[in-house]
Amino acid sequence: MAFLARRGFGFGLTVFAALLAAIIAQPAEARTATKKAAAAAAASPAKTATAAELIAHYGFAPHQIGFAVRDLQTGRWLSAHNAQEPFLPASVSKVPTTVAALELLGPSYRWETRLVTTGSVVDGVLKGDLYLVGGGDPVLDGRRLSALVDTLGTAGIRTVDGRFLYDDTLIASAPEIEPSQPADLAYNPGFGALALDFNRVMLTWDPKGGPRMGEVFDVPPVASVRFRISGPQDPPWSTKAGALRYEDTPPPVVAAGLAPMAHAPQMPGESWVLAPTWKGSGSTWLPVKHPGAHVAQVARALAQRDGVTLPPPQPGAAPPRARVIGLSESPPLFEVATAALKHSNNLVAEMIGMTATRRITGRALAPSESAETLAALFRATLPGLDWSTFRLANHSGLTMDSRMTPEQMTAILDYAQLHAFSGLDYAGLLPTRRWGLEDDSDLPETRDGRLPVWAKTGTVYYGRGLAGYIVPRSGHLLAFSFFANDLDKRRTFDEANLHHDGRAIAAARGWLGRARALERDLVERWLATY
């Protein structure tokens, strides 16, 4: 099934034409400085060494590196190395996810989170059930949830004579994106059609108060997330387990500061156990494993602040004809996608992808099935390539199972720029990069006054990717993809559970540093050569 009739690889300018015009219009002094910087860059060793020499210089075997560069105006492939070999893409997977979603949903698509009811309000009492219905909004925050809860008071509701239910069934749900990753990583949270603040909570601790959930972004602490310090009754603490261990528990269904209610139903609960050696003061983000229950608990606490008493929440599907009390609408998809690409948020990417496949299948597909659905669309839409090795195991790239070739990724970039999504320039959504930053930041400037690089990174230990667009000397827009993998070392890293091993992490970061340096020199070589 093709989601756009094939029109051949092409070239869309839009923002690039304006960018080049602005550069041409620079004052003479600025143009002179730019020319001097470009000349200096062209004379650097990165511009004189061959790609093979650069790969060897940074200590990589030839098979560990792959790249492809395509001129989108002429359609010519300009440079390639292992361009048809599959690599682990990491977060570069967010590019095909957002490209497909923009096509299937449209750049102006917005998610909705609703409060609905089947009852009527009599003297401040809602006679009937109240439902919090998730629409898959990946960027719902405490401010917007609070505004949504405020609509209860506006509707004259002070209490509910019925149930308070949450419906998070529009898209699939699970307690983590990637089960093989450590449970305490904030970038690997649970997901479902209800999400809040990227499904993470702040753990705060100090010697006096002990560990507790902190209040951030207008989100009050709730009793569904609990913390305790490991004691004699617990299993011995493994040095490989890090400082935290997660366990599912059924906590009492009451929010902080709320009175317990008799016969409260049991809901998914979350408990974090801290290492017995825990000490000092600090804070850290932790993932929420059951976001639907968590968001409902927070909504109940926010209502209590407003003087509205809600029953303990419980799961339940909302009737299709329920009356809407309040609605919260997300920013448009193109803004959400831009932020997801810049900050590389895994949860947002997964929810974007699952929303897109819900649109075309009518079903709540698990991330693996949903991602494969999008992969099939690319195979059908771009039939001129070999897609037999193309695999999206999820939408975010937080997996060791996705694979794509540099040629496939570059073709997707070509397609995105050709289509332009009703006038929206895909390249304009990508982060603008500059080199030489150890923290891998995305900044709007480039060093030496040269033209910038619009690209999405992908980073895991022993896996690196960079895919996007550059405008070299010729003024043509080029699409490129670069991948570096050492799958043997990555497999050892995972099998030995070295995620909390300082020495192993330092070695992996050193590998990533060499991969970043190689990608920088290759891109600078392409900028100077073409």
Coordinates of N, CA, C and O in Angstrom, one line a residue, residues 32 43 62 86 98 121 147 152 184 193 249 262 306 334 352 444 520:
T32 N 33.2 38.0 3.0 CA 34.6 37.8 3.0 C 35.0 36.8 4.1 O 35.8 35.9 3.9
A43 N 41.1 23.3 3.5 CA 42.5 22.9 3.5 C 42.8 21.9 4.7 O 43.9 21.5 4.8
P62 N 36.4 -1.3 8.1 CA 35.5 -0.8 7.0 C 34.1 -1.3 7.1 O 33.2 -0.5 6.8
P86 N 22.8 -3.3 5.9 CA 22.0 -2.8 7.0 C 22.8 -2.5 8.3 O 23.7 -3.2 8.7
T98 N 8.4 10.1 11.7 CA 7.8 11.4 11.5 C 7.4 11.7 10.1 O 6.4 12.4 9.8
V121 N -25.7 17.0 35.7 CA -25.3 17.7 37.0 C -26.6 18.2 37.7 O -27.4 19.0 37.1
A147 N -5.8 22.7 33.4 CA -6.8 23.5 32.7 C -8.0 22.6 32.3 O -9.2 23.0 32.4
L152 N -14.3 21.0 35.1 CA -15.3 20.4 36.0 C -16.0 21.4 36.8 O -17.3 21.4 36.9
D184 N 15.1 1.6 35.3 CA 15.1 2.9 35.9 C 15.4 4.1 34.9 O 15.6 5.2 35.3
A193 N -2.6 5.6 25.7 CA -3.2 6.8 25.2 C -3.3 8.0 26.1 O -3.7 9.1 25.7
T249 N 3.5 -3.0 42.5 CA 2.7 -3.2 43.7 C 1.3 -2.6 43.5 O 1.2 -1.6 42.8
A262 N -13.3 3.9 51.3 CA -13.5 2.5 51.6 C -13.8 1.8 50.3 O -14.3 2.3 49.3
D306 N -9.0 22.1 43.5 CA -10.1 23.0 43.0 C -11.4 22.9 43.8 O -12.4 23.5 43.5
F334 N 3.3 19.1 13.4 CA 4.6 19.5 12.9 C 5.5 20.1 14.0 O 6.7 20.0 14.0
I352 N 3.5 9.1 18.3 CA 3.3 9.6 17.0 C 3.1 8.5 16.0 O 2.1 8.5 15.2
P444 N 21.7 26.5 16.7 CA 21.4 27.1 15.4 C 22.6 27.7 14.7 O 22.5 28.0 13.5
R520 N 31.8 13.9 11.6 CA 32.1 15.3 11.3 C 33.0 15.5 10.2 O 32.8 16.3 9.3

